Amino acid sequence: MAQRTTQPGPCPCASGQPYGACCGRYHRGDASPPTAEALLRARFSAFALGDVAFLRRTWHRSTRPAMLELDRGQHWTRLEILGRTGGALFDAEGTVDFRAHYRINSLDGAQSENSAFVRDGGEWRYRGRAPRGPVAR
Ligand SMILES: [Zn+2]
């Protein structure tokens, strides 16, 4: 699948920054996401752009699927961050609770998850779904 890692315009993660200066540098491998939330945003953008290699690379080896195929008919349109714990510069783990909006066959839907992230060799990795805790909203 063609990767649009140099696409102009705003980043799919809706940070308000241009893609190249936001998740694009993580997708290219020029930098590593410094926080769990930055990785979550970069993974959302990777889903939106079809960057399977980035998704696999940032999946923790203990939970990484052997095969990963994206549904080409599913267009990821918007990301909402609902809450987070840990996941900062000096943390070893963290969670990010989010809702990801998509459009499929011209119908809108959303998927939400509280994702667990862990630092592995200095790099944040996605570990999987975390139980929802009592997060202040
Ligand atoms: Zn971004």
PDB file of C-alpha atoms and ligand atoms in Angstrom:
ATOM      1  CA  MET A   1       0.000   0.000   0.000  1.00  0.00           C
ATOM      2  CA  ALA A   2       1.325   3.425  -0.890  1.00  0.00           C
ATOM      3  CA  GLN A   3       2.386   5.419   2.098  1.00  0.00           C
ATOM      4  CA  ARG A   4       1.669   9.092   1.983  1.00  0.00           C
ATOM      5  CA  THR A   5       4.402  10.030   4.385  1.00  0.00           C
ATOM      6  CA  THR A   6       5.120  13.279   2.617  1.00  0.00           C
ATOM      7  CA  GLN A   7       1.547  14.381   2.162  1.00  0.00           C
ATOM      8  CA  PRO A   8       1.001  18.095   2.678  1.00  0.00           C
ATOM      9  CA  GLY A   9      -1.746  19.480   4.840  1.00  0.00           C
ATOM     10  CA  PRO A  10      -2.846  19.051   8.411  1.00  0.00           C
ATOM     11  CA  CYS A  11      -2.027  15.931  10.383  1.00  0.00           C
ATOM     12  CA  PRO A  12      -4.820  13.321  10.559  1.00  0.00           C
ATOM     13  CA  CYS A  13      -4.468  13.302  14.367  1.00  0.00           C
ATOM     14  CA  ALA A  14      -5.985  16.810  14.428  1.00  0.00           C
ATOM     15  CA  SER A  15      -3.151  18.348  16.404  1.00  0.00           C
ATOM     16  CA  GLY A  16      -3.432  21.439  14.209  1.00  0.00           C
ATOM     17  CA  GLN A  17       0.139  20.949  12.978  1.00  0.00           C
ATOM     18  CA  PRO A  18       1.172  20.018   9.442  1.00  0.00           C
ATOM     19  CA  TYR A  19       1.514  16.263   8.992  1.00  0.00           C
ATOM     20  CA  GLY A  20       5.233  16.428   8.218  1.00  0.00           C
ATOM     21  CA  ALA A  21       6.001  18.220  11.493  1.00  0.00           C
ATOM     22  CA  CYS A  22       3.643  16.059  13.550  1.00  0.00           C
ATOM     23  CA  CYS A  23       3.091  12.314  13.106  1.00  0.00           C
ATOM     24  CA  GLY A  24       4.955  12.324   9.781  1.00  0.00           C
ATOM     25  CA  ARG A  25       8.358  12.487  11.480  1.00  0.00           C
ATOM     26  CA  TYR A  26       7.458   9.441  13.603  1.00  0.00           C
ATOM     27  CA  HIS A  27       6.208   7.528  10.562  1.00  0.00           C
ATOM     28  CA  ARG A  28       9.414   8.336   8.683  1.00  0.00           C
ATOM     29  CA  GLY A  29      11.480   7.239  11.687  1.00  0.00           C
ATOM     30  CA  ASP A  30      13.121  10.642  12.102  1.00  0.00           C
ATOM     31  CA  ALA A  31      11.979  10.788  15.718  1.00  0.00           C
ATOM     32  CA  SER A  32      10.280   8.615  18.309  1.00  0.00           C
ATOM     33  CA  PRO A  33       7.060   9.657  20.027  1.00  0.00           C
ATOM     34  CA  PRO A  34       8.148  11.058  23.426  1.00  0.00           C
ATOM     35  CA  THR A  35       4.895  10.247  25.227  1.00  0.00           C
ATOM     36  CA  ALA A  36       2.226   7.562  25.144  1.00  0.00           C
ATOM     37  CA  GLU A  37      -0.269  10.091  23.801  1.00  0.00           C
ATOM     38  CA  ALA A  38       2.099  11.082  20.990  1.00  0.00           C
ATOM     39  CA  LEU A  39       2.377   7.415  20.025  1.00  0.00           C
ATOM     40  CA  LEU A  40      -1.380   6.961  20.158  1.00  0.00           C
ATOM     41  CA  ARG A  41      -1.809   9.983  17.863  1.00  0.00           C
ATOM     42  CA  ALA A  42       0.849   8.666  15.496  1.00  0.00           C
ATOM     43  CA  ARG A  43      -0.840   5.261  15.416  1.00  0.00           C
ATOM     44  CA  PHE A  44      -4.192   6.870  14.645  1.00  0.00           C
ATOM     45  CA  SER A  45      -2.553   8.789  11.789  1.00  0.00           C
ATOM     46  CA  ALA A  46      -0.946   5.550  10.605  1.00  0.00           C
ATOM     47  CA  PHE A  47      -4.367   3.891  10.523  1.00  0.00           C
ATOM     48  CA  ALA A  48      -5.712   6.900   8.610  1.00  0.00           C
ATOM     49  CA  LEU A  49      -2.866   6.748   6.073  1.00  0.00           C
ATOM     50  CA  GLY A  50      -2.544   2.978   5.846  1.00  0.00           C
ATOM     51  CA  ASP A  51       0.982   2.821   7.289  1.00  0.00           C
ATOM     52  CA  VAL A  52       0.941  -0.831   8.386  1.00  0.00           C
ATOM     53  CA  ALA A  53       4.717  -0.922   8.901  1.00  0.00           C
ATOM     54  CA  PHE A  54       4.524   1.800  11.533  1.00  0.00           C
ATOM     55  CA  LEU A  55       1.637   0.065  13.302  1.00  0.00           C
ATOM     56  CA  ARG A  56       3.571  -3.197  13.488  1.00  0.00           C
ATOM     57  CA  ARG A  57       6.789  -1.482  14.556  1.00  0.00           C
ATOM     58  CA  THR A  58       5.079   0.282  17.462  1.00  0.00           C
ATOM     59  CA  TRP A  59       3.147  -2.768  18.684  1.00  0.00           C
ATOM     60  CA  HIS A  60       4.727  -4.436  21.701  1.00  0.00           C
ATOM     61  CA  ARG A  61       6.286  -7.748  20.667  1.00  0.00           C
ATOM     62  CA  SER A  62       4.237  -9.638  23.265  1.00  0.00           C
ATOM     63  CA  THR A  63       0.917  -8.650  21.661  1.00  0.00           C
ATOM     64  CA  ARG A  64       1.855  -7.809  18.054  1.00  0.00           C
ATOM     65  CA  PRO A  65      -0.386  -9.639  15.573  1.00  0.00           C
ATOM     66  CA  ALA A  66       1.369 -11.880  13.081  1.00  0.00           C
ATOM     67  CA  MET A  67      -0.702 -10.369  10.293  1.00  0.00           C
ATOM     68  CA  LEU A  68      -2.185  -6.931  10.132  1.00  0.00           C
ATOM     69  CA  GLU A  69      -4.489  -5.876   7.347  1.00  0.00           C
ATOM     70  CA  LEU A  70      -6.399  -2.641   7.265  1.00  0.00           C
ATOM     71  CA  ASP A  71      -9.868  -2.289   5.862  1.00  0.00           C
ATOM     72  CA  ARG A  72      -9.421   0.023   2.886  1.00  0.00           C
ATOM     73  CA  GLY A  73     -13.068   0.999   2.975  1.00  0.00           C
ATOM     74  CA  GLN A  74     -12.728   2.351   6.499  1.00  0.00           C
ATOM     75  CA  HIS A  75     -11.664   5.979   6.608  1.00  0.00           C
ATOM     76  CA  TRP A  76     -10.480   7.283   9.949  1.00  0.00           C
ATOM     77  CA  THR A  77     -11.720  10.816  10.275  1.00  0.00           C
ATOM     78  CA  ARG A  78     -11.156  12.140  13.770  1.00  0.00           C
ATOM     79  CA  LEU A  79      -9.474  11.349  17.065  1.00  0.00           C
ATOM     80  CA  GLU A  80     -10.664  12.424  20.502  1.00  0.00           C
ATOM     81  CA  ILE A  81      -8.466  11.969  23.563  1.00  0.00           C
ATOM     82  CA  LEU A  82     -10.717  11.323  26.565  1.00  0.00           C
ATOM     83  CA  GLY A  83      -8.199  10.759  29.335  1.00  0.00           C
ATOM     84  CA  ARG A  84      -4.750   9.495  30.198  1.00  0.00           C
ATOM     85  CA  THR A  85      -2.643   8.142  33.032  1.00  0.00           C
ATOM     86  CA  GLY A  86       1.166   8.154  33.143  1.00  0.00           C
ATOM     87  CA  GLY A  87       2.780   7.941  29.729  1.00  0.00           C
ATOM     88  CA  ALA A  88       4.906  11.047  30.172  1.00  0.00           C
ATOM     89  CA  LEU A  89       8.608  11.601  29.525  1.00  0.00           C
ATOM     90  CA  PHE A  90       9.793   9.847  32.676  1.00  0.00           C
ATOM     91  CA  ASP A  91       7.113   7.173  32.960  1.00  0.00           C
ATOM     92  CA  ALA A  92       7.544   3.497  32.089  1.00  0.00           C
ATOM     93  CA  GLU A  93       3.903   2.890  31.293  1.00  0.00           C
ATOM     94  CA  GLY A  94       0.708   4.716  30.651  1.00  0.00           C
ATOM     95  CA  THR A  95      -2.806   4.529  29.328  1.00  0.00           C
ATOM     96  CA  VAL A  96      -4.680   6.722  26.876  1.00  0.00           C
ATOM     97  CA  ASP A  97      -8.445   6.586  26.636  1.00  0.00           C
ATOM     98  CA  PHE A  98      -9.690   7.705  23.250  1.00  0.00           C
ATOM     99  CA  ARG A  99     -12.485   7.634  20.724  1.00  0.00           C
ATOM    100  CA  ALA A 100     -11.618   7.235  17.032  1.00  0.00           C
ATOM    101  CA  HIS A 101     -14.204   8.264  14.475  1.00  0.00           C
ATOM    102  CA  TYR A 102     -14.447   6.649  11.086  1.00  0.00           C
ATOM    103  CA  ARG A 103     -16.596   6.554   8.003  1.00  0.00           C
ATOM    104  CA  ILE A 104     -17.370   3.357   6.173  1.00  0.00           C
ATOM    105  CA  ASN A 105     -19.754   3.099   3.220  1.00  0.00           C
ATOM    106  CA  SER A 106     -20.745   6.729   3.918  1.00  0.00           C
ATOM    107  CA  LEU A 107     -21.850   5.825   7.440  1.00  0.00           C
ATOM    108  CA  ASP A 108     -20.181   7.393  10.455  1.00  0.00           C
ATOM    109  CA  GLY A 109     -19.070   5.320  13.396  1.00  0.00           C
ATOM    110  CA  ALA A 110     -16.701   5.470  16.327  1.00  0.00           C
ATOM    111  CA  GLN A 111     -14.572   3.060  18.243  1.00  0.00           C
ATOM    112  CA  SER A 112     -13.258   3.722  21.708  1.00  0.00           C
ATOM    113  CA  GLU A 113     -10.564   2.053  23.716  1.00  0.00           C
ATOM    114  CA  ASN A 114      -8.469   2.611  26.780  1.00  0.00           C
ATOM    115  CA  SER A 115      -5.064   1.643  25.384  1.00  0.00           C
ATOM    116  CA  ALA A 116      -2.096   0.490  27.437  1.00  0.00           C
ATOM    117  CA  PHE A 117       1.396   1.637  26.497  1.00  0.00           C
ATOM    118  CA  VAL A 118       4.723   0.518  27.855  1.00  0.00           C
ATOM    119  CA  ARG A 119       8.235   1.792  27.354  1.00  0.00           C
ATOM    120  CA  ASP A 120      10.478  -0.854  25.880  1.00  0.00           C
ATOM    121  CA  GLY A 121      14.147  -0.062  25.335  1.00  0.00           C
ATOM    122  CA  GLY A 122      13.343   3.632  25.670  1.00  0.00           C
ATOM    123  CA  GLU A 123      10.602   3.574  23.024  1.00  0.00           C
ATOM    124  CA  TRP A 124       6.879   3.665  23.659  1.00  0.00           C
ATOM    125  CA  ARG A 125       4.995   0.610  22.438  1.00  0.00           C
ATOM    126  CA  TYR A 126       1.302  -0.189  22.233  1.00  0.00           C
ATOM    127  CA  ARG A 127       0.463  -3.184  24.425  1.00  0.00           C
ATOM    128  CA  GLY A 128      -3.266  -3.532  23.938  1.00  0.00           C
ATOM    129  CA  ARG A 129      -6.555  -2.737  25.546  1.00  0.00           C
ATOM    130  CA  ALA A 130      -6.421  -1.708  29.193  1.00  0.00           C
ATOM    131  CA  PRO A 131      -9.279  -2.002  31.650  1.00  0.00           C
ATOM    132  CA  ARG A 132     -11.155   1.249  32.072  1.00  0.00           C
ATOM    133  CA  GLY A 133     -10.352   2.774  35.407  1.00  0.00           C
ATOM    134  CA  PRO A 134     -12.019   5.591  37.277  1.00  0.00           C
ATOM    135  CA  VAL A 135     -10.635   8.314  35.021  1.00  0.00           C
ATOM    136  CA  ALA A 136     -11.555  11.867  35.874  1.00  0.00           C
ATOM    137  CA  ARG A 137     -13.233  13.485  32.877  1.00  0.00           C
TER     138      ARG A 137
HETATM  139 ZN    ZN B   1      -0.172  14.079  14.206  1.00  0.00          ZN
END
